[in-house]
Structure formats: C-alpha cells, structure tokens
Amino acid sequence: MSIPFDLVDLRLMVRIAEADSLTKGAEAAHMSAPAASTRIKAIEESLGVKLLHRSSQGVTLTPPGQAFVHHARLVLGQLEHLRTDLQEYARGIRGHLRVHANTTALGEFLPPVLRRYLLAHPDVNVDLQERLSHDIVRAVSEGQTDIGIVAGLVRTENLQVLPYRRDRLVLVLPRGHKLAGASAVSFADTLDFDHIGLAESSAIRAFLQQICEGLGRPMQQRIQVSNFEAACRMVEAAVGVAILPGSAAHRHAQTMAIAIVPLADPWAERAMQIVVRSLDALPAYARELVDLLVEDARQE
C-alpha cells in the first residue's frame, strides 16, 4: 500500500498547524508558499479529504487535518527518539529514557529513586524535565516522553495510569505571622501578603498563576528563587510567604524557623500518578524504573 505523503509533508503540516499560517509554516519548513500549497493539495486529492480551511485570514485545520497533525507529531517524535537512541548506542549507551515530572515529584521524590536506578543501570541515560501536568499528558500521548508523573485533576485521555503519591500544597510563614496559628487558610487570603515565588520554569508557579487568573487577583511576588529550600530561607527571613508542597515544607521546618498552615482549597490536595502510553510497549529498562517508582511510593 503506497502512502501519498512523506516526512517532508508531515513536518510541513506540523509547522503550518503551529503557525496557523500556510506561508509562515512553509517558511519554517524551508520551502516557498506555492510549493507548500501544491504539496498539501496533492495530499488532499490523494486522501479525498480537506486538511485545511483556507480564508483571507489564514488557514485552520479541518478535523481530518487535526488527525493528520496528531499522527505526524507522533511519527516525527518517534523518529527523533530513534535518532537519539542510535546515537546513544554508538557511544556504548544501551538506552535513553525520557521522564517528565511535576515540580513536587522532581524536587522531592525522584532524586533517591533515580540514584538507585542509575547505579543499577550504568548503560542507560535519563532525560528528566519539569513540566505542567497537562503538558506531561500531551507529551506522553504524542510520544515525546516515555514516563510522566502528573498531579491534581488532569485528563489522562487513553494513557495507562498508575497511582503514585499524595501531597498537599501548604502556606509557609515566618513564625509569629498572624496567620501562623490558623488551622487552614484559603489561597485567596494569602494574596494580601508578599509572596516568595519560584522560578518562571516551575510547574507550581505556572499552576498558581492559573489559579490567580481564575480569581481575578494578582500575586504580589516580592522575590523569585530557584528551589524549595531557598523559598523557606526567604520565609524564615520574613521576606514574604510561600506556597510549597507539604513534603518539602515539613522537611525544611525541622531546621528552620518557619510555620506551616494547610491550604483549605480543594485543589491543594494533589494525588500524583504515573502515566505511560503502554507499559507493555516500554523497553524493559523503562518498565524497571516504573517498578521502582511504584515500590518507593508504597514505602512512604
């Protein structure tokens, strides 16, 4: 069975979808707009479906076009993985494992597990990245990453899901703060105070910004730091308050003069899950990391 398109066509359609423009998509794919248009029309005629709605304002994907781009991203992602893996084999590395995780999992739970895993698998490299949960789901669905760890209420689509851990976002305060004795506090009430913010790349920061947008109120960020320990140090110095994972806050409270108050908001309770496209489809060395994560969570 002949396929009426090639890898150039797949990349072209992805670029057009990203730019919402045939001209800009063609430019990103390093071809002229007429050449791109001819390619797209040839695919449409061969498949008997329209991939693009064309108008004076630009182009939009039709439902078949959306399906085409979805599968194009999967194919291109797998080819990139193939290229990377073969390069690793050439350097004597047996496998390359991609893991995307939310802020709490990456900073609190993964380091000791990955240490055990990497010691046991000297011929496997791990690419670990922090992402928002919905971005992680999309990356796993599209084959951009092998294993994801997500938190909170997030649609996992057709992915295979394993329960992992639970954690709760809390308010971290200097001792003596007027809210320090509260049994719980709503996030909205914390917006009256200066906040210690995490780095712009932090998934927690992006998540809290979304909550602020829903409330229609800004967060008064007094200073930005790169990690949980630095945030607790700034709180201890009475620079402001911080919203952090309870696991990190309680660990640092053992050595710092800080107080912890649970957030009353339902979204503060965050169940973490491991997501993969298919456990059976993962290579053995990837399944072994999933097993270690599940085992570690059971020992908490």
C-alpha positions as a printed NumPy array, in Angstrom:
array([[  0.   ,   0.   ,   0.   ],
       [  1.515,   3.305,  -1.104],
       [  1.358,   6.316,   1.215],
       [  0.604,   9.623,  -0.554],
       [  2.875,  11.709,   1.688],
       [  6.384,  11.663,   3.101],
       [  8.322,  13.021,   6.081],
       [  8.627,  16.432,   4.413],
       [  4.83 ,  16.59 ,   4.244],
       [  4.495,  15.566,   7.89 ],
       [  6.904,  18.296,   9.018],
       [  5.179,  20.843,   6.778],
       [  1.732,  20.14 ,   8.234],
       [  3.06 ,  20.382,  11.795],
       [  4.709,  23.734,  11.003],
       [  1.51 ,  25.055,   9.427],
       [ -0.501,  23.964,  12.467],
       [  1.965,  25.648,  14.829],
       [  1.917,  28.917,  12.858],
       [ -1.795,  28.914,  11.889],
       [ -0.498,  30.078,   8.545],
       [  0.456,  28.294,   5.354],
       [  3.003,  30.982,   4.45 ],
       [  4.704,  31.04 ,   7.854],
       [  4.524,  27.258,   8.118],
       [  6.157,  26.907,   4.709],
       [  8.873,  29.348,   5.755],
       [  9.533,  27.338,   8.933],
       [  9.75 ,  24.198,   6.77 ],
       [ 12.218,  25.954,   4.435],
       [ 10.078,  25.98 ,   1.305],
       [  8.072,  28.509,  -0.684],
       [  4.367,  29.044,  -0.046],
       [  3.381,  27.867,  -3.591],
       [  5.425,  24.676,  -3.136],
       [  3.814,  24.059,   0.246],
       [  0.333,  24.663,  -1.16 ],
       [  0.989,  22.217,  -4.005],
       [  2.127,  19.552,  -1.535],
       [ -0.945,  19.975,   0.68 ],
       [ -3.329,  19.865,  -2.29 ],
       [ -1.666,  16.68 ,  -3.545],
       [ -2.189,  15.014,  -0.155],
       [ -5.831,  16.167,  -0.028],
       [ -6.531,  14.846,  -3.517],
       [ -4.862,  11.502,  -2.763],
       [ -6.737,  11.042,   0.542],
       [-10.012,  12.521,  -0.631],
       [-10.305,  14.853,   2.373],
       [ -9.603,  18.515,   3.093],
       [ -6.83 ,  19.101,   5.603],
       [ -7.049,  22.892,   5.746],
       [ -9.758,  25.557,   5.728],
       [ -8.333,  28.409,   3.643],
       [ -9.511,  32.017,   4.067],
       [ -8.208,  35.571,   3.749],
       [ -7.308,  35.43 ,   7.467],
       [ -5.119,  32.351,   7.021],
       [ -5.697,  28.624,   7.449],
       [ -7.191,  26.398,  10.125],
       [ -7.107,  22.638,  10.44 ],
       [-10.154,  20.599,   9.491],
       [-10.957,  17.548,  11.67 ],
       [ -9.023,  15.313,   9.22 ],
       [ -6.225,  17.892,   9.317],
       [ -6.143,  17.732,  13.111],
       [ -5.898,  13.936,  12.966],
       [ -3.123,  14.199,  10.365],
       [ -1.1  ,  16.615,  12.509],
       [ -1.632,  14.498,  15.645],
       [ -0.205,  11.404,  13.968],
       [  2.508,  13.441,  12.225],
       [  3.769,  14.594,  15.622],
       [  3.777,  11.017,  16.889],
       [  5.75 ,   9.777,  13.88 ],
       [  8.242,  12.653,  13.971],
       [  8.675,  12.268,  17.724],
       [  9.399,   8.553,  17.383],
       [ 11.907,   9.229,  14.603],
       [ 13.686,  11.75 ,  16.801],
       [ 13.76 ,   9.179,  19.615],
       [ 15.17 ,   6.629,  17.158],
       [ 17.905,   9.04 ,  16.091],
       [ 18.826,   9.846,  19.704],
       [ 18.779,   6.212,  20.795],
       [ 21.022,   5.108,  17.927],
       [ 23.487,   7.875,  18.782],
       [ 23.481,   6.632,  22.376],
       [ 24.128,   3.057,  21.224],
       [ 27.069,   4.299,  19.161],
       [ 28.528,   5.757,  22.376],
       [ 28.028,   2.486,  24.263],
       [ 24.776,   3.501,  25.979],
       [ 22.081,   0.804,  25.848],
       [ 19.06 ,   3.034,  26.364],
       [ 17.841,   6.597,  26.636],
       [ 14.872,   7.187,  28.927],
       [ 12.758,  10.356,  28.924],
       [ 10.858,  11.353,  32.065],
       [  8.641,  14.422,  32.547],
       [  7.509,  15.242,  36.096],
       [  5.717,  17.937,  38.048],
       [  7.648,  20.177,  40.453],
       [  6.961,  18.183,  43.624],
       [  7.893,  14.791,  42.19 ],
       [ 11.03 ,  16.17 ,  40.589],
       [ 12.256,  18.018,  43.667],
       [ 11.098,  15.736,  46.476],
       [ 10.617,  12.139,  45.419],
       [ 12.57 ,  11.326,  42.263],
       [ 16.211,  12.03 ,  43.235],
       [ 16.711,   8.999,  45.546],
       [ 14.811,   6.687,  43.194],
       [ 16.802,   7.834,  40.171],
       [ 20.027,   7.405,  42.105],
       [ 19.159,   3.75 ,  42.753],
       [ 18.047,   3.271,  39.171],
       [ 21.128,   4.836,  37.551],
       [ 23.504,   2.885,  39.806],
       [ 21.779,  -0.317,  38.707],
       [ 21.696,   0.764,  35.02 ],
       [ 25.053,   2.333,  34.1  ],
       [ 24.249,   1.883,  30.407],
       [ 21.026,   3.921,  30.488],
       [ 20.792,   7.717,  30.317],
       [ 17.799,   9.627,  31.724],
       [ 16.498,  12.932,  30.387],
       [ 14.445,  14.435,  33.261],
       [ 12.368,  17.568,  32.67 ],
       [  9.9  ,  19.564,  34.764],
       [  6.552,  20.274,  33.112],
       [  2.955,  21.18 ,  33.946],
       [  0.703,  18.138,  34.33 ],
       [ -1.41 ,  18.771,  31.225],
       [  1.77 ,  19.287,  29.184],
       [  3.105,  15.994,  30.528],
       [ -0.05 ,  14.158,  29.436],
       [  0.28 ,  15.611,  25.951],
       [  3.987,  14.74 ,  25.772],
       [  3.325,  11.123,  26.754],
       [  0.358,  10.873,  24.364],
       [  2.43 ,  12.217,  21.478],
       [  5.433,  10.02 ,  22.238],
       [  7.683,  12.936,  23.22 ],
       [  8.463,  11.332,  26.576],
       [  8.359,   7.777,  27.908],
       [  7.175,   8.233,  31.504],
       [  5.229,  11.092,  33.069],
       [  4.372,  11.96 ,  36.661],
       [  1.372,  14.271,  36.992],
       [ -0.516,  15.788,  39.907],
       [ -4.037,  17.012,  40.579],
       [ -7.129,  16.724,  38.405],
       [ -5.882,  16.193,  34.883],
       [ -7.403,  14.267,  31.994],
       [ -5.172,  11.337,  31.167],
       [ -7.003,  10.502,  27.923],
       [ -6.145,   6.964,  26.765],
       [ -2.967,   6.631,  28.774],
       [ -2.181,   3.851,  31.214],
       [ -2.238,   5.275,  34.746],
       [ -0.627,   4.016,  37.966],
       [ -1.177,   5.65 ,  41.373],
       [  1.988,   7.19 ,  42.79 ],
       [  1.95 ,   9.533,  45.821],
       [ -0.162,  12.184,  47.513],
       [  0.935,  15.609,  48.659],
       [ -0.7  ,  18.877,  49.644],
       [  0.251,  22.453,  48.867],
       [  0.642,  24.468,  52.072],
       [  1.253,  28.036,  53.136],
       [  4.721,  28.575,  54.623],
       [  5.014,  31.535,  57.02 ],
       [  7.57 ,  33.117,  59.326],
       [  6.968,  32.111,  62.939],
       [  4.878,  34.781,  64.618],
       [  2.974,  35.686,  61.442],
       [ -0.664,  36.492,  62.166],
       [ -1.842,  33.515,  60.086],
       [  0.606,  31.07 ,  61.675],
       [ -1.902,  29.758,  64.212],
       [ -4.726,  29.123,  61.716],
       [ -5.94 ,  25.571,  61.212],
       [ -6.267,  26.249,  57.465],
       [ -6.331,  29.242,  55.132],
       [ -7.691,  29.816,  51.638],
       [ -5.258,  30.693,  48.878],
       [ -7.213,  33.881,  48.151],
       [ -6.475,  35.131,  51.679],
       [ -2.735,  34.678,  51.126],
       [ -2.828,  37.172,  48.237],
       [ -2.961,  40.021,  50.768],
       [  0.719,  39.299,  51.541],
       [  4.009,  39.424,  49.653],
       [  4.922,  36.034,  48.196],
       [  8.187,  34.224,  47.631],
       [  7.857,  32.93 ,  44.067],
       [  9.542,  30.005,  42.382],
       [ 11.341,  30.287,  39.037],
       [  9.282,  31.   ,  35.92 ],
       [ 10.004,  27.478,  34.664],
       [  8.461,  25.948,  37.809],
       [  5.262,  23.987,  37.235],
       [  3.936,  25.081,  40.646],
       [  4.396,  28.749,  39.754],
       [  2.546,  28.296,  36.456],
       [ -0.231,  26.393,  38.253],
       [ -0.662,  29.153,  40.869],
       [ -0.73 ,  31.802,  38.147],
       [ -3.652,  29.95 ,  36.572],
       [ -5.448,  29.96 ,  39.936],
       [ -4.798,  33.709,  40.29 ],
       [ -6.233,  34.327,  36.827],
       [ -9.369,  32.438,  37.832],
       [ -9.677,  34.568,  40.967],
       [ -9.015,  37.766,  39.034],
       [ -6.318,  38.754,  41.534],
       [ -2.541,  39.065,  41.106],
       [  0.087,  37.502,  43.318],
       [  2.407,  40.064,  44.891],
       [  5.727,  38.387,  44.217],
       [  8.395,  40.032,  46.353],
       [ 11.295,  37.852,  45.255],
       [ 11.873,  34.842,  42.997],
       [ 14.018,  31.847,  43.965],
       [ 15.019,  28.646,  42.244],
       [ 14.12 ,  25.92 ,  44.751],
       [ 12.108,  24.955,  47.843],
       [ 14.982,  25.383,  50.289],
       [ 15.694,  28.936,  49.12 ],
       [ 11.987,  29.765,  49.396],
       [ 11.928,  28.538,  53.008],
       [ 15.063,  30.546,  53.792],
       [ 13.377,  33.704,  52.492],
       [ 10.248,  32.952,  54.513],
       [ 12.387,  32.433,  57.613],
       [ 13.928,  35.871,  56.965],
       [ 10.383,  37.357,  56.874],
       [ 10.689,  38.438,  53.231],
       [  7.244,  37.009,  52.5  ],
       [  5.109,  33.876,  52.486],
       [  5.291,  30.932,  50.093],
       [  3.074,  28.195,  48.675],
       [  5.04 ,  24.953,  48.648],
       [  4.485,  21.18 ,  48.69 ],
       [  3.839,  19.972,  52.223],
       [  6.575,  17.329,  51.917],
       [  9.226,  19.988,  51.246],
       [  7.869,  22.449,  53.804],
       [  7.81 ,  19.918,  56.655],
       [ 11.318,  18.72 ,  55.805],
       [ 12.748,  22.246,  55.985],
       [ 10.676,  23.129,  59.075],
       [ 12.873,  20.694,  61.02 ],
       [ 15.834,  23.073,  60.691],
       [ 14.241,  26.479,  60.022],
       [ 12.067,  28.906,  61.985],
       [  9.008,  28.62 ,  59.757],
       [  5.351,  27.808,  60.316],
       [  3.107,  25.698,  58.077],
       [ -0.628,  26.12 ,  57.514],
       [ -2.616,  23.82 ,  55.162],
       [ -4.44 ,  25.436,  52.253],
       [ -8.201,  24.946,  52.512],
       [ -8.738,  24.917,  48.737],
       [ -9.765,  21.501,  47.326],
       [ -7.176,  21.749,  44.544],
       [ -4.374,  21.907,  47.161],
       [ -4.727,  18.136,  47.784],
       [ -2.781,  16.636,  44.914],
       [ -2.77 ,  12.954,  44.014],
       [  0.214,  12.103,  41.816],
       [  0.052,   9.484,  39.103],
       [  2.496,   7.778,  36.769],
       [  1.347,   7.902,  33.143],
       [  2.639,   5.925,  30.163],
       [  1.21 ,   5.132,  26.763],
       [  1.562,   1.397,  27.419],
       [  3.624,  -0.458,  29.998],
       [  3.918,  -3.447,  27.679],
       [  5.282,  -1.248,  24.882],
       [  8.034,   0.235,  27.068],
       [ 11.51 ,  -1.299,  26.842],
       [ 12.462,  -3.449,  29.816],
       [ 14.786,  -0.823,  31.317],
       [ 11.921,   1.718,  31.302],
       [  9.494,  -0.705,  32.975],
       [ 12.113,  -1.265,  35.674],
       [ 12.051,   2.459,  36.538],
       [  8.253,   2.375,  36.761],
       [  8.518,  -0.609,  39.109],
       [ 10.998,   1.275,  41.296],
       [  8.717,   4.325,  41.454],
       [  5.724,   2.214,  42.482],
       [  7.795,   0.336,  45.07 ],
       [  9.141,   3.605,  46.514],
       [  5.649,   5.068,  46.81 ],
       [  4.419,   2.014,  48.72 ],
       [  7.134,   2.53 ,  51.335],
       [  6.102,   6.096,  52.223]])
